[in-house]
PDB file of C-alpha atoms in Angstrom:
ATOM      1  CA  UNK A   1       0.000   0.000   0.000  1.00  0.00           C
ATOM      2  CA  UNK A   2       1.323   3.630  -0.695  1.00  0.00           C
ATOM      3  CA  UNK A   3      -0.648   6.490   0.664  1.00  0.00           C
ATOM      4  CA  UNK A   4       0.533   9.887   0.636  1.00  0.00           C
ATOM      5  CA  UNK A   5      -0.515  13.639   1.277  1.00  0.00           C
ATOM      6  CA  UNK A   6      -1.928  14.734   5.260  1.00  0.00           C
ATOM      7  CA  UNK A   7      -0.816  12.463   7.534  1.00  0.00           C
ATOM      8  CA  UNK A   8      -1.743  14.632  10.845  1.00  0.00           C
ATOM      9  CA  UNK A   9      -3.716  11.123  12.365  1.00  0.00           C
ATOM     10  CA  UNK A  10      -1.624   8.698  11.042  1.00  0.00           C
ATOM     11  CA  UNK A  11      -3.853   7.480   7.760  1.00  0.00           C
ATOM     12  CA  UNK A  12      -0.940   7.222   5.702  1.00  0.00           C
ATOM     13  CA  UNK A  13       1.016   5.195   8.339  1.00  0.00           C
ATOM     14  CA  UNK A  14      -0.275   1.839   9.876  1.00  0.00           C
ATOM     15  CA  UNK A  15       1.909  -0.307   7.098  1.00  0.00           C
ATOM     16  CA  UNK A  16       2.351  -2.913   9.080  1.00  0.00           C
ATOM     17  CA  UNK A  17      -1.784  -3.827   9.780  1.00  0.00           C
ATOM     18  CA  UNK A  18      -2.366  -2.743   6.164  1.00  0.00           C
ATOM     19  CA  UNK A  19      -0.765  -5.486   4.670  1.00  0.00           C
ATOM     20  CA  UNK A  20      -2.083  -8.100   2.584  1.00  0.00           C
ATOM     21  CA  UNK A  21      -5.026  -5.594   1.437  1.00  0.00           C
ATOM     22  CA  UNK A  22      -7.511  -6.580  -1.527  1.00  0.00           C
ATOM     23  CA  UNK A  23      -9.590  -3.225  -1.276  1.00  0.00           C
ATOM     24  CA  UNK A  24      -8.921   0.350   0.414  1.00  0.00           C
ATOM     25  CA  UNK A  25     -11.304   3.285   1.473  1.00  0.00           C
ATOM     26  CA  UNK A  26     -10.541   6.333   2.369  1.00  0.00           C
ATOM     27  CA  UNK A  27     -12.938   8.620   4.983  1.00  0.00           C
ATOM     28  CA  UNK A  28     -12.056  11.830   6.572  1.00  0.00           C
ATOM     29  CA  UNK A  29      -8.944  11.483   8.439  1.00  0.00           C
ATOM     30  CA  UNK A  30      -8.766   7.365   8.234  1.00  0.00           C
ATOM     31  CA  UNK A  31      -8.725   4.667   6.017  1.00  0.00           C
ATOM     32  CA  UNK A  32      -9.725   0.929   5.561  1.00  0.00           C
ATOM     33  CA  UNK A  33      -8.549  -1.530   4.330  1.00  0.00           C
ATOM     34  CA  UNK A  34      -9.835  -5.414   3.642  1.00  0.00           C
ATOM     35  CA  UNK A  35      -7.530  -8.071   3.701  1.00  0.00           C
ATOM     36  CA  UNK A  36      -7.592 -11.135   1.500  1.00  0.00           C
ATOM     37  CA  UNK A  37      -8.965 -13.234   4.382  1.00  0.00           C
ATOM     38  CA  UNK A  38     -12.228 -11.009   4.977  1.00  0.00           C
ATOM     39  CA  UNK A  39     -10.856  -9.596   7.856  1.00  0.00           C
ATOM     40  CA  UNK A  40     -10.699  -5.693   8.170  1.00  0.00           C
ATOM     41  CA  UNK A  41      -8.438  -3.014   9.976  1.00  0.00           C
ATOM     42  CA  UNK A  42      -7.843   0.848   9.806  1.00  0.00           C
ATOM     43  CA  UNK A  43      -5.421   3.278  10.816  1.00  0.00           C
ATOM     44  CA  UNK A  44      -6.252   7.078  11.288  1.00  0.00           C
ATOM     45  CA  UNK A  45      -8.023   9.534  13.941  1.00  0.00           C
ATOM     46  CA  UNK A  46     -10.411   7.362  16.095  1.00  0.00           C
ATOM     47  CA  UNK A  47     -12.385  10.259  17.451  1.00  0.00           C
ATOM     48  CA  UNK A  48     -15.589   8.200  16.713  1.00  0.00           C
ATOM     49  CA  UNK A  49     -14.439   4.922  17.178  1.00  0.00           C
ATOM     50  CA  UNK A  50     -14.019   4.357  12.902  1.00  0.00           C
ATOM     51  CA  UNK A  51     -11.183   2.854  13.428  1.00  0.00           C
ATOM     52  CA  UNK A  52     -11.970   0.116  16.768  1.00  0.00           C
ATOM     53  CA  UNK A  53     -12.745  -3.063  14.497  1.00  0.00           C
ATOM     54  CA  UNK A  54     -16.046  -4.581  15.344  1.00  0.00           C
ATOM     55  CA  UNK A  55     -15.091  -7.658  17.324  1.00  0.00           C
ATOM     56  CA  UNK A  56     -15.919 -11.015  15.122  1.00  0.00           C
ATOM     57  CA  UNK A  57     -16.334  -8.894  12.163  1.00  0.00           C
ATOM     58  CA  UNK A  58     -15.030 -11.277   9.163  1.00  0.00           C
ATOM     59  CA  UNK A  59     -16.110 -12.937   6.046  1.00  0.00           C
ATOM     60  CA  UNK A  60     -16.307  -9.444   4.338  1.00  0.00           C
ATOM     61  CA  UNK A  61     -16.112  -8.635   0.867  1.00  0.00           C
ATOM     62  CA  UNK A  62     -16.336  -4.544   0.456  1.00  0.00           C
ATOM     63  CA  UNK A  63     -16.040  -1.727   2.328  1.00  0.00           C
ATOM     64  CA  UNK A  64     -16.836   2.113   2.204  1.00  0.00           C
ATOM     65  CA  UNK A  65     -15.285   4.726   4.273  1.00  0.00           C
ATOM     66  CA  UNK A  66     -17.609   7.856   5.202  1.00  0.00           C
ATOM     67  CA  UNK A  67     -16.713  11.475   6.581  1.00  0.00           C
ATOM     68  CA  UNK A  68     -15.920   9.508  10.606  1.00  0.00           C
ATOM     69  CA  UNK A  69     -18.082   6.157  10.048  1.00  0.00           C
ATOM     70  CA  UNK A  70     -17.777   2.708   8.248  1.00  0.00           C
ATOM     71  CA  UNK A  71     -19.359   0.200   6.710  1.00  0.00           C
ATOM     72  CA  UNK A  72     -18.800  -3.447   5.725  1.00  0.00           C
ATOM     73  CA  UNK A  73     -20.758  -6.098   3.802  1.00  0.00           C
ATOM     74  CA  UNK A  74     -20.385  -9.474   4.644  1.00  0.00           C
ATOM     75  CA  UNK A  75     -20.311 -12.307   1.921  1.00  0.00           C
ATOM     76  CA  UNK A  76     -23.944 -12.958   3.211  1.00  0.00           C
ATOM     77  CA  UNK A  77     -25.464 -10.038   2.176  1.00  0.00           C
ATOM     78  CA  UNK A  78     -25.676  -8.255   5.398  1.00  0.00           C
ATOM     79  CA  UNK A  79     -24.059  -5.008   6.435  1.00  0.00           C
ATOM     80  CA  UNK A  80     -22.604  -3.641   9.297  1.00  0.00           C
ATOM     81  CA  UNK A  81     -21.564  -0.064   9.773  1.00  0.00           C
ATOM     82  CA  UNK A  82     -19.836   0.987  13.015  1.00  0.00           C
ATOM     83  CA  UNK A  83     -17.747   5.271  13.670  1.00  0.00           C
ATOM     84  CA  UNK A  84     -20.048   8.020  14.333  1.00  0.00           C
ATOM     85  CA  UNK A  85     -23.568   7.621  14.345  1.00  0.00           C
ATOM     86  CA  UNK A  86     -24.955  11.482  15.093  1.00  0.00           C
ATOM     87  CA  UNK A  87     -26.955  10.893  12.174  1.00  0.00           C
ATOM     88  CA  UNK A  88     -27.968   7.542  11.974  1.00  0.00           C
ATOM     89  CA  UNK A  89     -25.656   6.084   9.418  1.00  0.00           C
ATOM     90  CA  UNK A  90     -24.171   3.467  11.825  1.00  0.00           C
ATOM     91  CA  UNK A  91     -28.237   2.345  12.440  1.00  0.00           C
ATOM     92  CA  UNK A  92     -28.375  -0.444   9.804  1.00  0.00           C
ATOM     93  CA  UNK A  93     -32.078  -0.887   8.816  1.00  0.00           C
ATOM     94  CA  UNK A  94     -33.599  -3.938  10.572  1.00  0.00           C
ATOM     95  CA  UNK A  95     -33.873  -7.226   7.991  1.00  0.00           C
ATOM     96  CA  UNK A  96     -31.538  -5.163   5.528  1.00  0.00           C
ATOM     97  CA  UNK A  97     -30.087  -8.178   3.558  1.00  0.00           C
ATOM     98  CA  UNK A  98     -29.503  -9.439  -0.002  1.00  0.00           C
ATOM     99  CA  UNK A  99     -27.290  -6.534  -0.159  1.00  0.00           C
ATOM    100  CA  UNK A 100     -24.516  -6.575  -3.036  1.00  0.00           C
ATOM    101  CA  UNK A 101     -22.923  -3.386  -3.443  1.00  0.00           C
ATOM    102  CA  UNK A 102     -22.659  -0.450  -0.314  1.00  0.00           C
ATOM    103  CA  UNK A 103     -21.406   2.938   0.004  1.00  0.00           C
ATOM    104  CA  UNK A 104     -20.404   6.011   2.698  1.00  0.00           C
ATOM    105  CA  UNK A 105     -20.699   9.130   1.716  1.00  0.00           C
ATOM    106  CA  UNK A 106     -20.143  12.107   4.713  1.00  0.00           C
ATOM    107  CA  UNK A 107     -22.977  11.011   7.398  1.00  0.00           C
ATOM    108  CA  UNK A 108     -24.953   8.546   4.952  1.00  0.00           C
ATOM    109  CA  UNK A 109     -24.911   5.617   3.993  1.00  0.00           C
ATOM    110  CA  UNK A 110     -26.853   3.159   0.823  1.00  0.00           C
ATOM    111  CA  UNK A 111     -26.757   0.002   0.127  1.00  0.00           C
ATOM    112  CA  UNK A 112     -27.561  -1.853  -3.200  1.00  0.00           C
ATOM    113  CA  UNK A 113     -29.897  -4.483  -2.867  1.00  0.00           C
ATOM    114  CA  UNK A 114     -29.546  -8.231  -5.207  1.00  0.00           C
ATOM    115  CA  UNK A 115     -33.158  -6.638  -6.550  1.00  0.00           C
ATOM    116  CA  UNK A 116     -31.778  -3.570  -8.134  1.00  0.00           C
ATOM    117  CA  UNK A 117     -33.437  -1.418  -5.299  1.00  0.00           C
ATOM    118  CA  UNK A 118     -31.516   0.872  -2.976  1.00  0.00           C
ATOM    119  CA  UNK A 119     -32.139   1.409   0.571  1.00  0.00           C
ATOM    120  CA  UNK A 120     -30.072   4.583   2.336  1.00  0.00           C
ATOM    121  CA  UNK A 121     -30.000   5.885   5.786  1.00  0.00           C
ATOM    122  CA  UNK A 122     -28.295   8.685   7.923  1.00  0.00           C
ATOM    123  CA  UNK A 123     -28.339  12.271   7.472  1.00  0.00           C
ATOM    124  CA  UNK A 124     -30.952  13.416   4.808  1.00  0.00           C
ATOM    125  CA  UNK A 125     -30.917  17.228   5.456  1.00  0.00           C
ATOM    126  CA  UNK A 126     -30.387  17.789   1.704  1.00  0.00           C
ATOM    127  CA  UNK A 127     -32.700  14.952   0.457  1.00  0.00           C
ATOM    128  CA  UNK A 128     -29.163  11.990   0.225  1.00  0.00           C
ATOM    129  CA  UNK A 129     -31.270   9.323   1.532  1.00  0.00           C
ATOM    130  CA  UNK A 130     -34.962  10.213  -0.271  1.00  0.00           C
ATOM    131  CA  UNK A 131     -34.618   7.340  -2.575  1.00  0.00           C
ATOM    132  CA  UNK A 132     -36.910   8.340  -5.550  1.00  0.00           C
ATOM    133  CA  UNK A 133     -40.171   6.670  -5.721  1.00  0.00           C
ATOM    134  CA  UNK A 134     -39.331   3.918  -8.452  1.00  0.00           C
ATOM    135  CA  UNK A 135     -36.246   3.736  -8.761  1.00  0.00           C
ATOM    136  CA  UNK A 136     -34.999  -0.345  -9.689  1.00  0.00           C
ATOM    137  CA  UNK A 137     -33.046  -1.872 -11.916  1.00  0.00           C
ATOM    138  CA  UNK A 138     -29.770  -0.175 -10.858  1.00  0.00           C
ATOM    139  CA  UNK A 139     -26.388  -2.045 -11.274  1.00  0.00           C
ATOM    140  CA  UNK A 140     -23.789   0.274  -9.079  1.00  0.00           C
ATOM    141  CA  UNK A 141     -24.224   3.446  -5.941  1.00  0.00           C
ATOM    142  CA  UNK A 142     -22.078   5.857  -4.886  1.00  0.00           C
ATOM    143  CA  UNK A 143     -22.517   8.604  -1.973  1.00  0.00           C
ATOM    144  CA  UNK A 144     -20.930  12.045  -1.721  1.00  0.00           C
ATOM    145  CA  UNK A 145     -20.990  14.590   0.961  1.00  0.00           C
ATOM    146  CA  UNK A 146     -24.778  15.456   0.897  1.00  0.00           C
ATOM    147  CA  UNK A 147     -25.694  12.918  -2.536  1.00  0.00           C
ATOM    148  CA  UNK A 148     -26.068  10.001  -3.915  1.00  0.00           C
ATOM    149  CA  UNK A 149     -25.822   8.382  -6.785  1.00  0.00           C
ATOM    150  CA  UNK A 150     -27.387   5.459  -8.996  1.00  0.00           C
ATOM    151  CA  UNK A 151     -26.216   3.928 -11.857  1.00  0.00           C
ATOM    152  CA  UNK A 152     -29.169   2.011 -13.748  1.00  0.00           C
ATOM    153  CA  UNK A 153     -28.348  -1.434 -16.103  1.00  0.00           C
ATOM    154  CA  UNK A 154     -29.161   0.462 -18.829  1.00  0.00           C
ATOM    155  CA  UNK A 155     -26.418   2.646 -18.103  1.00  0.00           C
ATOM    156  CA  UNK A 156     -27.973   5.582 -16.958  1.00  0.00           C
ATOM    157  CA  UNK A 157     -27.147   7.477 -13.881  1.00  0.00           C
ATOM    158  CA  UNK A 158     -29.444   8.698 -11.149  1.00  0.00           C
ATOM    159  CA  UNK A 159     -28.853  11.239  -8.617  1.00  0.00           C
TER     160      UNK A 159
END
């Protein structure tokens, strides 16, 4: 792993953890990483706890970083988001599963569903987590710092 740039909290330090990584994110002033046997770690500020590890957390296959928060999902479908939760993005909605893709974005979080449908939850002052009435057949998400974003199988994008 190389990182470079700010490196006031440590996130561009913590080699030695970071090794054997298959996937990175980057949030605020930490980062993630997921190593080749599911397991997780982080290095970084841990004002919020984003970077205290779940205990038992394993068996994951992606992860998204937000603004002080995380999230995993697990090769079962489920999801499990753990940091800062002032907005709700940490509070996983109950029987979420069947869940393929996920993404942070500042104090939000969405999650791509097997379906095509999107579920989101967290801060939705500016409307990031009103999922439009309808919406289906998407293929990929993404979240920014007060959007997100859906990309449909017939390669349009919704925001």
């Amino acid at each position: 792993m190389v990182a470079w740039g700010a490196n006031w909290c440590g996130q561009c330090g913590g080699w030695a953890r970071l090794r054997g990584a298959t996937a990175l994110a980057a949030g605020y002033w930490h980062i993630l990483a997921l190593k080749q046997d599911g397991s997780v770690t982080a290095s970084g500020l841990n004002n919020a706890g984003q970077c205290y590890i779940p205990a038992g957390l394993s068996d994951v296959t992606a992860i998204a970083a937000g603004y002080d928060h995380n999230v995993a999902l697990k090769r079962d479908g489920t999801v499990l988001a753990w940091g800062s939760n002032g907005y709700g993005q940490c509070n996983v909605p109950a029987g979420l599963s069947g869940v393929r893709a996920i993404a942070a974005g500042n104090q939000h979080t969405v999650a791509l569903k097997e379906d095509g449908s999107v579920a989101a939850w967290g801060d939705n002052r500016l409307g990031q987590c009103s999922v439009p009435a309808g919406l289906s057949d998407l293929t990929a998400v993404a979240a920014g710092h007060g959007h997100s974003v859906a990309l449909k199988r017939n390669g349009t994008a919704v925001a």
